[in-house]
Coordinates of C-alpha atoms and ligand atoms in Angstrom, one line a residue:
X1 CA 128.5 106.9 133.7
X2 CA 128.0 110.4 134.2
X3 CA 131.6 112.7 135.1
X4 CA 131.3 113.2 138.9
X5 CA 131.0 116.9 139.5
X6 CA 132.5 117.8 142.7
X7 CA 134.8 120.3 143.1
X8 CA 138.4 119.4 143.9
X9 CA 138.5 121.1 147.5
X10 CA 135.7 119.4 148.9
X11 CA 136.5 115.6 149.4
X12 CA 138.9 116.5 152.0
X13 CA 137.2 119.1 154.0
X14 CA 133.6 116.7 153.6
X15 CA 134.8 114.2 156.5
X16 CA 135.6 116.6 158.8
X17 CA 132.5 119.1 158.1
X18 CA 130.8 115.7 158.7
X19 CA 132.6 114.9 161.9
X20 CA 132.0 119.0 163.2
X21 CA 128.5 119.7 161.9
X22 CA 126.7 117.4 164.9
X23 CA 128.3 119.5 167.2
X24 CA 127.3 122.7 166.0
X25 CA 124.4 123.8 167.7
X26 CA 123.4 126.5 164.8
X27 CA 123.5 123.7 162.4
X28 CA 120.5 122.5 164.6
X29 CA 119.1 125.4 164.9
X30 CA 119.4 126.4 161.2
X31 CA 117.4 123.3 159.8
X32 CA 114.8 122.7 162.4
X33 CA 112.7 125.4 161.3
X34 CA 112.1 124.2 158.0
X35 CA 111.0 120.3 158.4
X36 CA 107.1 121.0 157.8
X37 CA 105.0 118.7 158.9
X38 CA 108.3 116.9 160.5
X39 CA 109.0 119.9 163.1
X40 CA 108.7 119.8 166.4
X41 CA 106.3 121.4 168.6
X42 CA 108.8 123.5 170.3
X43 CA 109.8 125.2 167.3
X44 CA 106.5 127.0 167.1
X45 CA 107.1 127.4 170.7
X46 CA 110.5 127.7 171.9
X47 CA 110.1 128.4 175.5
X48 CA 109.5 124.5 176.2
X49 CA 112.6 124.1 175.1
X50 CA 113.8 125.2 178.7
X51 CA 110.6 124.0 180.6
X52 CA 108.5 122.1 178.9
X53 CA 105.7 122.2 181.3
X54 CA 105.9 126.2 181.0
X55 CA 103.2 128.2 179.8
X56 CA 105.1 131.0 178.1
X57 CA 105.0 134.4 179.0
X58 CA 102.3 135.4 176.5
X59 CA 100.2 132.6 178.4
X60 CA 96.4 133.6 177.2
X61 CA 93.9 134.4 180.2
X62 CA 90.4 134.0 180.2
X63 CA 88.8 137.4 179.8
X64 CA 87.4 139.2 183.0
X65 CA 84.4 138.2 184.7
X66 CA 84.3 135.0 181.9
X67 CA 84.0 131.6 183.2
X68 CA 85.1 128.7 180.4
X69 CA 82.3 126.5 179.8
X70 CA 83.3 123.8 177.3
X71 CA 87.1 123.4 175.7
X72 CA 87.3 121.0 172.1
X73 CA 90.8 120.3 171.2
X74 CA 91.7 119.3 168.2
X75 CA 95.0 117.4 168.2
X76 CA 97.7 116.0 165.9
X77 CA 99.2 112.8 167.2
X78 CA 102.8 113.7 168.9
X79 CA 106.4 112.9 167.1
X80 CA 106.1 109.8 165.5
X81 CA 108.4 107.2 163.2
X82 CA 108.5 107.3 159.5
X83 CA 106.5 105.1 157.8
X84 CA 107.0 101.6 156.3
X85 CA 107.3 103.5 153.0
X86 CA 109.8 106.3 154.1
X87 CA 112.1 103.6 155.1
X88 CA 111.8 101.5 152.2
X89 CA 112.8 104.8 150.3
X90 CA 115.5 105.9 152.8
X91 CA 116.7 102.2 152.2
X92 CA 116.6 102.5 148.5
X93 CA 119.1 105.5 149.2
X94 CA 121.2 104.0 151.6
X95 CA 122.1 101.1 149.4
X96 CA 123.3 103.4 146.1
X97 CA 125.7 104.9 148.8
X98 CA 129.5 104.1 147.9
X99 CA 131.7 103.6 150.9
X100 CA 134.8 105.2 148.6
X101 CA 133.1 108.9 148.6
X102 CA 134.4 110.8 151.2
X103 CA 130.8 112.6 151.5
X104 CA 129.0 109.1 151.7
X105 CA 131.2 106.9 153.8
X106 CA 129.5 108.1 157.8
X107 CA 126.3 107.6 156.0
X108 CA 126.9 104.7 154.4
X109 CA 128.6 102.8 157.2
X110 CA 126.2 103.9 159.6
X111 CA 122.8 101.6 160.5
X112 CA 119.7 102.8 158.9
X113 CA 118.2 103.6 161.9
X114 CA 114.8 102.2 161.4
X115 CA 112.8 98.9 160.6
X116 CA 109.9 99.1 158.2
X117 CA 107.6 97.9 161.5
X118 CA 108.1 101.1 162.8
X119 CA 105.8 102.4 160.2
X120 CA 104.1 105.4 161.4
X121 CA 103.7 104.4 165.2
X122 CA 104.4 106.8 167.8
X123 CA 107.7 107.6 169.1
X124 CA 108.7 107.7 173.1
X125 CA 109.4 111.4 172.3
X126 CA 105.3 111.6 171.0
X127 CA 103.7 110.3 174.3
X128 CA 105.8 112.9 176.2
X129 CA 104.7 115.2 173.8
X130 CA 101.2 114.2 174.7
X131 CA 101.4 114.1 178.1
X132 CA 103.1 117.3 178.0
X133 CA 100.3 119.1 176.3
X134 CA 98.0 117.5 178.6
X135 CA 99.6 119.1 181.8
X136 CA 99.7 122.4 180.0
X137 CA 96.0 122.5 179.1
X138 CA 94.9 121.3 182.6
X139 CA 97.2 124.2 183.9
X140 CA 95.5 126.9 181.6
X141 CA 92.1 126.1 182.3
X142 CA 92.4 124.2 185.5
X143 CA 88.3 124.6 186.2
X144 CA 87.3 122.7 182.9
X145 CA 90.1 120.3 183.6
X146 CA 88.7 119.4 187.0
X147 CA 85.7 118.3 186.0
X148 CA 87.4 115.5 183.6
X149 CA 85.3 112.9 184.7
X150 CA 83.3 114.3 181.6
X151 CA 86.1 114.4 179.5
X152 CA 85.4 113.1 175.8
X153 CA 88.5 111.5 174.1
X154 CA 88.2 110.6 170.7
X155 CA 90.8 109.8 168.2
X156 CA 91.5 108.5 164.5
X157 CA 92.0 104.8 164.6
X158 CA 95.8 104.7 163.4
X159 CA 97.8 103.5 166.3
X160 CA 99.8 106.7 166.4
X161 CA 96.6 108.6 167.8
X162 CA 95.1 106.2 169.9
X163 CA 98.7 106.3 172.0
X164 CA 98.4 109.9 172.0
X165 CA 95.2 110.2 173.3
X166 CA 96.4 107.4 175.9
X167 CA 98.8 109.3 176.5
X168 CA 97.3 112.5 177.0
X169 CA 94.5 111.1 179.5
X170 CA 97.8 109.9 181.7
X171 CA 99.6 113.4 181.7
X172 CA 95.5 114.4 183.3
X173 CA 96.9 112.3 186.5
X174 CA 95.7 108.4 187.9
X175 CA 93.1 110.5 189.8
X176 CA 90.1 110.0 187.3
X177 CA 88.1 107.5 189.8
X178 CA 86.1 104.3 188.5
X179 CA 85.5 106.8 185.6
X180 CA 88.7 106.1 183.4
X181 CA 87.3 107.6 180.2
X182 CA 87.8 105.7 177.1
X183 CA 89.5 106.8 173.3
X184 CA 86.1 106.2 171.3
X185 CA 87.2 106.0 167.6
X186 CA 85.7 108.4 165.4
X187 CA 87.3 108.2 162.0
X188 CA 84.0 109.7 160.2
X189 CA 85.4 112.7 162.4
X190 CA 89.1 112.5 162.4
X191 CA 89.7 110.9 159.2
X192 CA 86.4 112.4 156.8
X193 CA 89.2 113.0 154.3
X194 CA 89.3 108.9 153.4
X195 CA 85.6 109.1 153.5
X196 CA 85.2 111.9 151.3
X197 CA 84.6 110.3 147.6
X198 CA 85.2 113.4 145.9
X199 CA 88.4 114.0 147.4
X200 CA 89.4 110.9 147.0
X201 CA 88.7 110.7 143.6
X202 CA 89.8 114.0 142.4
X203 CA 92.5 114.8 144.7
X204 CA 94.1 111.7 146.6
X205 CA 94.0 109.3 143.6
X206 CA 94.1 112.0 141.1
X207 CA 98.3 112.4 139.9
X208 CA 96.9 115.6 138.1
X209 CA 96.2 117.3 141.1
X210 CA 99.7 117.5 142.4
X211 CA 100.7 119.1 139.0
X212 CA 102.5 122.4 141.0
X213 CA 104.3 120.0 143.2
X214 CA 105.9 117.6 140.1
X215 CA 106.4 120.4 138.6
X216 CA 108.7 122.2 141.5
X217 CA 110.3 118.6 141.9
X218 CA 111.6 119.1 137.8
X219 CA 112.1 123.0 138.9
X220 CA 115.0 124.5 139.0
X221 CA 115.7 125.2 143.0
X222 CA 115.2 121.5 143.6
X223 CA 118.0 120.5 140.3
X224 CA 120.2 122.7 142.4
X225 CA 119.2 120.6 145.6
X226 CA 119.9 117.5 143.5
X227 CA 122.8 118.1 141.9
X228 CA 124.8 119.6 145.1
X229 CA 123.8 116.3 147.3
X230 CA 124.7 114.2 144.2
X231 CA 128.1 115.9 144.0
X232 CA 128.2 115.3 147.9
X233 CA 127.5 111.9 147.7
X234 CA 129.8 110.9 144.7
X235 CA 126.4 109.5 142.4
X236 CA 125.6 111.0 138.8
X237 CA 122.6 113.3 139.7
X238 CA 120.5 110.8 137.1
X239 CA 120.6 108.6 140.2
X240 CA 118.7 110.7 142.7
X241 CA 115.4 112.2 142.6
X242 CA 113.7 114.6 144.6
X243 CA 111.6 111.9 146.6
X244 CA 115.2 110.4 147.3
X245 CA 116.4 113.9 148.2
X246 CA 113.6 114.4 150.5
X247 CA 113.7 111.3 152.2
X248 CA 117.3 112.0 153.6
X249 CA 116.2 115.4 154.5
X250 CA 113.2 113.7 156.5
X251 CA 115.5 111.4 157.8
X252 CA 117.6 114.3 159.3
X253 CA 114.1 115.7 160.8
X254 CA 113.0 112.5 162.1
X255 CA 116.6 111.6 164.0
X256 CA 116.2 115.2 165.3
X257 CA 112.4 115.0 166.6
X258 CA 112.4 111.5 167.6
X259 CA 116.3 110.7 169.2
X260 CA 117.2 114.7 169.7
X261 CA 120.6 114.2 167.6
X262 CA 121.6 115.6 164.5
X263 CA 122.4 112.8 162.1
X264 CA 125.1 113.2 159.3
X265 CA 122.5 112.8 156.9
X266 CA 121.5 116.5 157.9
X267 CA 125.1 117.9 156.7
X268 CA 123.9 116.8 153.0
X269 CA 121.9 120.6 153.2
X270 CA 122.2 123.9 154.4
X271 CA 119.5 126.5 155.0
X272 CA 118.7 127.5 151.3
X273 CA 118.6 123.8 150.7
X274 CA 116.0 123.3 153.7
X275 CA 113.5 126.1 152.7
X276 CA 113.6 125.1 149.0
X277 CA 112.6 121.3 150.4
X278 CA 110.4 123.1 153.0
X279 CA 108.3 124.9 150.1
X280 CA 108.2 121.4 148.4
X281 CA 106.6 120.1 151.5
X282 CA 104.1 122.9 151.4
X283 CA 103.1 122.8 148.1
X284 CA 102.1 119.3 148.7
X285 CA 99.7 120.1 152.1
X286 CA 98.8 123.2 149.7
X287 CA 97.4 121.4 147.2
X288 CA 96.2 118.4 148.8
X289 CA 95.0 119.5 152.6
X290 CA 95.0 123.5 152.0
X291 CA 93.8 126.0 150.0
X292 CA 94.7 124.5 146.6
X293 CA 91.0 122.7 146.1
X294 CA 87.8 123.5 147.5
X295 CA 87.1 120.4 148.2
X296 CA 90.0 119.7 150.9
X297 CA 88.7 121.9 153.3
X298 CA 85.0 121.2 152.4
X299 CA 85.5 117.6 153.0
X300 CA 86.4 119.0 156.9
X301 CA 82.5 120.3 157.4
X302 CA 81.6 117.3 159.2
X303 CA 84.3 118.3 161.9
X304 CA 83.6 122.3 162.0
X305 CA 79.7 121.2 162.4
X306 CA 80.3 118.6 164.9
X307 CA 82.3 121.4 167.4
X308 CA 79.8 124.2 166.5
X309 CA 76.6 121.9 167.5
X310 CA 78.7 120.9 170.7
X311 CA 78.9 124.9 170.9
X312 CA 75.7 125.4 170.7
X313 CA 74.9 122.6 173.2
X314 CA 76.3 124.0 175.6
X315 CA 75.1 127.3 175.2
X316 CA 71.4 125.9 175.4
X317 CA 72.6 124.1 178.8
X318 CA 74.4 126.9 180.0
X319 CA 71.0 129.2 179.1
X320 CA 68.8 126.4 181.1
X321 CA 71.0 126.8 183.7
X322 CA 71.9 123.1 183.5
X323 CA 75.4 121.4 184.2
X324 CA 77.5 121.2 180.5
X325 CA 77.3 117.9 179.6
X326 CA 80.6 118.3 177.8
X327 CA 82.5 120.5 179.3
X328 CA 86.0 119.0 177.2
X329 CA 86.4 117.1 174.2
X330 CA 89.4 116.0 173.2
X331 CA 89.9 114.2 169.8
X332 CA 93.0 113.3 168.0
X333 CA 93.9 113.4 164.5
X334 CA 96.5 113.5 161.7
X335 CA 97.6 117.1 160.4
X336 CA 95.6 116.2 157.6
X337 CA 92.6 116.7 160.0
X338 CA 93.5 120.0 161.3
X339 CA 94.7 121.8 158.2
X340 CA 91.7 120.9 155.9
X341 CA 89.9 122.7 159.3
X342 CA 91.8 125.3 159.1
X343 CA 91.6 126.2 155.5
X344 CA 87.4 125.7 155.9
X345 CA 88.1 128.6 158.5
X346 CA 89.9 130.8 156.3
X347 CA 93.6 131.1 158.7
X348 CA 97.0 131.5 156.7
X349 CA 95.8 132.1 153.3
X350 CA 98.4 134.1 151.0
X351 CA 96.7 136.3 148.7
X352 CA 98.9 134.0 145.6
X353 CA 98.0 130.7 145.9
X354 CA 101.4 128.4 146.2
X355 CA 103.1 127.4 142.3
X356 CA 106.2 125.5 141.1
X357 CA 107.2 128.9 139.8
X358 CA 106.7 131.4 142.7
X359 CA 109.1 130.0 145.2
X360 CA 111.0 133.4 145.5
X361 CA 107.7 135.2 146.1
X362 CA 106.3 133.0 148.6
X363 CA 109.3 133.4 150.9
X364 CA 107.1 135.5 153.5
X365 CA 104.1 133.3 152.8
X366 CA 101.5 132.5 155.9
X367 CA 101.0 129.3 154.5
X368 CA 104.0 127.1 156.5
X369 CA 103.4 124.0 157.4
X370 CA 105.8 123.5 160.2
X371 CA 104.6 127.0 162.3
X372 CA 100.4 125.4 161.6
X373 CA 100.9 121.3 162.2
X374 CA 104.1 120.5 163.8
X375 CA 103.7 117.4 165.5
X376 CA 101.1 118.0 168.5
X377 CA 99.8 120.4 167.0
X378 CA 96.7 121.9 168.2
X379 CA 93.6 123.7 167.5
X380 CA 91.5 124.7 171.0
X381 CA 88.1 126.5 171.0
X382 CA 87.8 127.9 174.4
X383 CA 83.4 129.0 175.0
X384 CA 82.7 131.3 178.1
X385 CA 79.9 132.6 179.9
X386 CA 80.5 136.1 180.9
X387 CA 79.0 138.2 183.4
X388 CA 79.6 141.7 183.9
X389 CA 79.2 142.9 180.0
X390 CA 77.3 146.5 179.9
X391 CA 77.6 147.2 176.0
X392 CA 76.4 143.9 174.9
X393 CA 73.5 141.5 176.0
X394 CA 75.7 138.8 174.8
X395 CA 77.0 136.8 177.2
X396 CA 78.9 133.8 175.4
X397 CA 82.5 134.7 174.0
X398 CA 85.1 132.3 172.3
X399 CA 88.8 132.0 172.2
X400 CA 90.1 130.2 169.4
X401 CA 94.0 129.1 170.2
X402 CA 96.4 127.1 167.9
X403 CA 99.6 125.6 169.2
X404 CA 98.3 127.5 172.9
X405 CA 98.3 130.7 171.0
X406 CA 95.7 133.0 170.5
X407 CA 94.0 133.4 166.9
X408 CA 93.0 136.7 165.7
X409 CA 89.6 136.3 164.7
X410 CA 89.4 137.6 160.8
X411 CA 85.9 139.6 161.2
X412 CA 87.1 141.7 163.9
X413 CA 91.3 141.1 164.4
X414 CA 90.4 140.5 168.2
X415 CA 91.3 137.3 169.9
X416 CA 88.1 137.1 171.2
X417 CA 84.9 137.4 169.6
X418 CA 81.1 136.9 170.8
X419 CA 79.6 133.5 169.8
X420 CA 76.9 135.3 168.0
X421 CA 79.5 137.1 165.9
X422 CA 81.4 134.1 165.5
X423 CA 78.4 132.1 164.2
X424 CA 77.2 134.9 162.1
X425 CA 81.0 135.1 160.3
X426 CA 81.1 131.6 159.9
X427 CA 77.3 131.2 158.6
X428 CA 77.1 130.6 155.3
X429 CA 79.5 127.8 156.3
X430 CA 77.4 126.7 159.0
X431 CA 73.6 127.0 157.1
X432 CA 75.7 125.4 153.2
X433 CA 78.7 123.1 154.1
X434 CA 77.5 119.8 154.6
X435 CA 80.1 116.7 154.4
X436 CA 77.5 114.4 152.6
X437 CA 76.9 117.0 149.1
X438 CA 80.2 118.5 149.8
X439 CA 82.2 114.7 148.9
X440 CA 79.6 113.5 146.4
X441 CA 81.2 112.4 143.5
X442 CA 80.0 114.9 140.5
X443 CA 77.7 112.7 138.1
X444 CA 79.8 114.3 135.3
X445 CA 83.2 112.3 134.1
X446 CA 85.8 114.6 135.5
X447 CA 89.8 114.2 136.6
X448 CA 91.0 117.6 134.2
X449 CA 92.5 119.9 137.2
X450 CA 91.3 122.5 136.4
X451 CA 87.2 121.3 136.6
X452 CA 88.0 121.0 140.7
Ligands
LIG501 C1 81.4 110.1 165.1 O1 81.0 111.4 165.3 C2 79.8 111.8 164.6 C3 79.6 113.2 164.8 O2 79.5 113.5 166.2 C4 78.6 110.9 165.0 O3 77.5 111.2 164.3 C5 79.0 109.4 164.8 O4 78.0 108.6 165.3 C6 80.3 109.1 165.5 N1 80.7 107.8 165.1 C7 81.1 106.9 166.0 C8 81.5 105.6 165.4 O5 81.1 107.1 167.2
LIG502 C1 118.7 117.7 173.1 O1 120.1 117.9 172.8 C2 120.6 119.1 173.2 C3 122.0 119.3 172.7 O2 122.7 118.1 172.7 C4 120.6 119.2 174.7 O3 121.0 120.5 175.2 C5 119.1 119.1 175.2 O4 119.0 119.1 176.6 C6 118.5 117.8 174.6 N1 117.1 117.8 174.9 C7 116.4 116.8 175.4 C8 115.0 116.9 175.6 O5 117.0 115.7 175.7
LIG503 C1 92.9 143.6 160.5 O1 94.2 144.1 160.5 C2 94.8 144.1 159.2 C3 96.3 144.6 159.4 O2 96.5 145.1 160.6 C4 94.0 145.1 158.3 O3 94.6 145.1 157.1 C5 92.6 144.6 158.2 O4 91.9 145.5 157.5 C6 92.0 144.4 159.6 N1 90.7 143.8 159.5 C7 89.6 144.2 160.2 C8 88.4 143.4 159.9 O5 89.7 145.1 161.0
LIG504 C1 85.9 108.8 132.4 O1 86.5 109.2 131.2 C2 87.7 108.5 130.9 C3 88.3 109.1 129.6 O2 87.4 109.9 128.9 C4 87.3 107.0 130.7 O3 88.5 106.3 130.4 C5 86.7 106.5 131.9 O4 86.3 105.2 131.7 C6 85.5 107.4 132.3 N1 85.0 106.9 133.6 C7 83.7 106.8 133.9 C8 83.3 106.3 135.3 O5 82.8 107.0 133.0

């Protein structure tokens, strides 16, 4: 067996740390910010903490003499519980624990905390994020949310986002009428990455593909990771592995998101610890839902069609002086929807693209997961009509807001832009991106990296 590395001092100040770190509200601060795709909503916007039906202070206004016409919101599902195979590793874990290590014994005495049925299904704390949102929305652009009869919900099939769609329609009110609108299920739209051959092939089922984020897992930030928890925890490092590493750091995230309590298996890291796992989880949505392959965000031109041609609908309407027919549309999805989306759009690209061996560089990156697709994340277009413009004969503007905050646009750096100019940025897109070549499987025999 392996010599056990800890250093002499610690064993007896490790129970009590453990005992204090709960109650240390900085300890929750510190780590929160770095749980990715695990981070809750109000991290990107801390004023809920306090009031979580507040708008913020910075709450976006429509622009004068501009009436909304049609809202799409794209939405992540809200907190959820760790999948079958998070607890299975979490388990694996739990049972190399020895009760005789000071740093192991509140962890391995305690209860794991979850069943493997809990696999992925949304938590209490996700329909009150849901519902939440929902009241928020209605109270930014209470005219569109008035005329909800003509809501469209749609929504990924997984459980997880059919709750959340059920349980945003309920945070609209019980007045809907005879009309109660139905979740249609649209995974063509909210899950195109499973129907995407080419990504599937080359990127999903492809272990070459996540060569950066193997790589970082052998790199030297993450031994550091490993070897401190394994000196923690009393085990030769030989016995852990960065998927084991990660899985107590998600559990840490998940007791926080889903039961709002620190768990001792956060006091395993500190805040170096959490961004070096934080840039491990972002390498992975880098390379898999971001900018690392073309093909992850061109598999999402199904989705950025489907909302411009409900754009332009509603223009036509609008032009013919007819009511919208679809004046909101509401779908929910994974972050795996909304990041390939927002890659195709070209938001939080770093000029480096994200490596194994640029952690240090990529400390100030744009490219975070947690601040794009906590959980609830979402992506609203906003179209108006608007009256009163001298300059410009154009009357249809858009608003483009993620996590309720405004976007700069990128051709312009305004938060607003004309639908014309939008179009007309977004048009070789709009005229070349089609999901049907874009995810056809080249005829060629290719699975070398660096042919993607
Ligand atoms: C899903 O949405 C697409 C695009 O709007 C549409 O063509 C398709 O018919 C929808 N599928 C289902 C099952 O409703
Ligand atoms: C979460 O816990 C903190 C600290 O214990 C407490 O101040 C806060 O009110 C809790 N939040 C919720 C939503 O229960
Ligand atoms: C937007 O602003 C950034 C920084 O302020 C600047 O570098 C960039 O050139 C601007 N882009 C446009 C299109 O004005
Ligand atoms: C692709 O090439 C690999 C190795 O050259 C081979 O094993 C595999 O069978 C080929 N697949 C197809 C579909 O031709």
């Amino acid at each position: 067996m392996a010599p056990r590395r800890w250093v002499p001092a610690l064993p007896a100040a490790l129970p009590l740390l453990l005992l204090l770190l709960p109650l240390l509200p900085a300890a929750r601060a510190g780590l929160g910010a770095y749980f990715g795709t695990k981070s809750r909503y109000e991290e990107v916007n801390p004023h809920l903490w306090r009031d979580p039906l507040s708008l913020g202070e910075a709450a976006p206004r429509a622009p004068p003499g501009c009436a909304a016409l049609q809202l799409r919101a794209v939405l992540r599902h809200g907190t959820r519980f760790p999948t079958a195979g998070q607890v299975r590793r979490l388990r694996q874990l739990h049972g190399r624990l020895r009760a005789a290590c000071p740093g192991a014994a509140a962890l391995a005495a305690g209860p794991l905390g979850y069943e493997e049925s809990v696999d992925g299904r949304l938590a209490p704390q996700g329909h009150r994020d849901m519902e939440r949102l929902a009241i928020r929305l209605a109270a930014r652009f209470p005219a569109l949310f008035a005329a909800r009869r003509r809501l469209r919900l749609a929504s990924s099939s997984k459980h997880r986002c059919l709750q959340s769609g059920a349980a945003f329609r309920r945070g609209l009110g019980p007045d809907l009428g005879e009309h109660e609108v139905e979740v249609e299920v649209n995974d063509s739209l909210m899950r195109f990455f499973d129907h995407c051959a080419k990504f599937v092939a080359l990127v999903e089922e492809n272990e070459a593909a996540m060569c950066q984020v193997n790589a970082f897992k052998e790199g030297p930030e993450m031994r550091k990771v490993l070897e401190k928890v394994a000196n923690a925890l009393c085990l030769p490092v030989e016995e852990l592995n960065a998927d084991l590493v990660q899985v107590a750091f998600l559990t840490c995230s998940y007791e926080l998101a889903i039961k709002n309590v620190t768990s001792p298996w956060c006091s395993l890291f500190n805040e170096e610890d959490a961004k070096v796992l934080e840039y491990l989880n972002d390498l992975k949505q880098y390379w898999k839902r971001g900018y690392g392959y073309d093909i992850n965000s061109r598999s999402s031109c199904i989705l950025f069609q489907d909302i411009f041609q409900h754009l332009d609908k509603a223009v036509e309407e609008s032009k013919s002086s007819k009511p919208i027919s679809s004046p909101l549309i509401i779908q929910v999805g994974h972050a795996e929807t909304l990041q390939p989306l927002l890659a195709l759009m070209g938001f939080f690209k770093d000029d480096e693209p994200l490596k194994a061996d640029n952690y240090a560089r990529q400390a100030h990156r744009k490219f975070r997961s947690g601040r794009i697709v906590p959980y609830a994340a979402n992506l609203v277009f906003v179209l108006y009509h608007c009256d009163q413009v001298e300059t410009s004969e154009e009357e249809y503007q858009v608003q483009i807001l993620l996590n309720e905050k405004l976007m700069s646009f990128h051709h312009s750096n305004e938060t607003i832009s004309t639908y014309a100019d939008l179009k007309d940025y977004y048009k070789d897109i709009l005229e070349n991106c089609h999901f049907k070549e874009e995810c056809e499987l080249p005829k060629v025999n290719i699975t070398a990296v660096d042919e993607l």
